[in-house]
Amino acid sequence: MTIALPADAHALENGLIEIARKAGAAMMAIYQTDFEVRSKDDASPVTEADDAAEAVILPGLHALTPDVKIVSEESAAKGDVPDVNGDTDFFWLVDPLDGTKEFIKRNGEFTVNIALIAQGTPVLGVVYAPAIDKLYYGGPDGAKLIEGDLETKTTAISVRDMPADGVVVVGSRSHGDPEAMKAFLGDLAVKELRPAGSSLKLCLVAAGEADLYPRLGPTMEWDIGAGHAVLKAAGGVVENMDGSRFLYGKADFRNPFFIARSPSVPVTYQD
């Protein structure tokens, strides 16, 4: 499926990377301080860094694509959610700070997530982990990892074929059900179970450092849209537990359980 983008692809890529880096810098300025943690209505934690990053991202995206709607986690928590049609609309899907629990723990595994959704599918996205200065980008021309700023190193990334000695499975560092994971994996040969925070789990599969990420717990669309864009551009797939297409623009933006993987990894689908 070929989808015409709402702006020049090169301009979108450069603009998106610049916005993500600026949002990351705003987050890191707070990361170094004795920041306050508060709770949202759903009891999930939020910090001033979430708000600071969103304050950079929203005007940046409006300037980049003035006519494209934006669905952002922190705005949505305050009731500001544009009406989007997942079947037809372009819209930005934003998590200004994905992995707030990792931010609070100061382990570096938190990210800026920005994805462009078209007809229910992520068509480009950026995942930026400012504490470790790794930026993953996926778009029509493939996926890449950009490391460093002044001395930038850019590497094309792609999923790998299933290793002969067993797969590396990634799971949530702060969430998850070990028994459900064990039942899902069944007889699949597993070399390593690796915990990771935020949308970096999807990016590890995209970069060929892991092979499978079964998400057997609740997430929202903004948690994974950008990582999905990177994984898709790297040749990977995100699908529902029954193998059907994973779609965005749902009425409440809540995700079902899903499987993210290299296509070479066999899975047993569930009804």
Short mmCIF file of N, CA and C in Angstrom, two decimals, residues 241-243 268-271:
data_model
loop_
_atom_site.label_atom_id
_atom_site.label_comp_id
_atom_site.label_asym_id
_atom_site.label_seq_id
_atom_site.Cartn_x
_atom_site.Cartn_y
_atom_site.Cartn_z
N MET A 241 -2.96 -10.78 18.43
CA MET A 241 -2.65 -12.13 18.89
C MET A 241 -3.22 -13.21 17.98
N ASP A 242 -4.24 -12.87 17.19
CA ASP A 242 -4.79 -13.84 16.24
C ASP A 242 -4.17 -13.73 14.85
N GLY A 243 -3.14 -12.88 14.73
CA GLY A 243 -2.45 -12.72 13.46
C GLY A 243 -3.03 -11.67 12.55
N THR A 268 2.57 -19.10 17.54
CA THR A 268 1.28 -19.76 17.55
C THR A 268 0.22 -18.71 17.88
N TYR A 269 -0.65 -18.42 16.94
CA TYR A 269 -1.66 -17.41 17.14
C TYR A 269 -2.74 -17.90 18.10
N GLN A 270 -3.36 -16.96 18.78
CA GLN A 270 -4.40 -17.27 19.74
C GLN A 270 -5.72 -16.65 19.31
N ASP A 271 -6.80 -17.33 19.56
CA ASP A 271 -8.13 -16.82 19.20
C ASP A 271 -8.50 -15.67 20.10
#
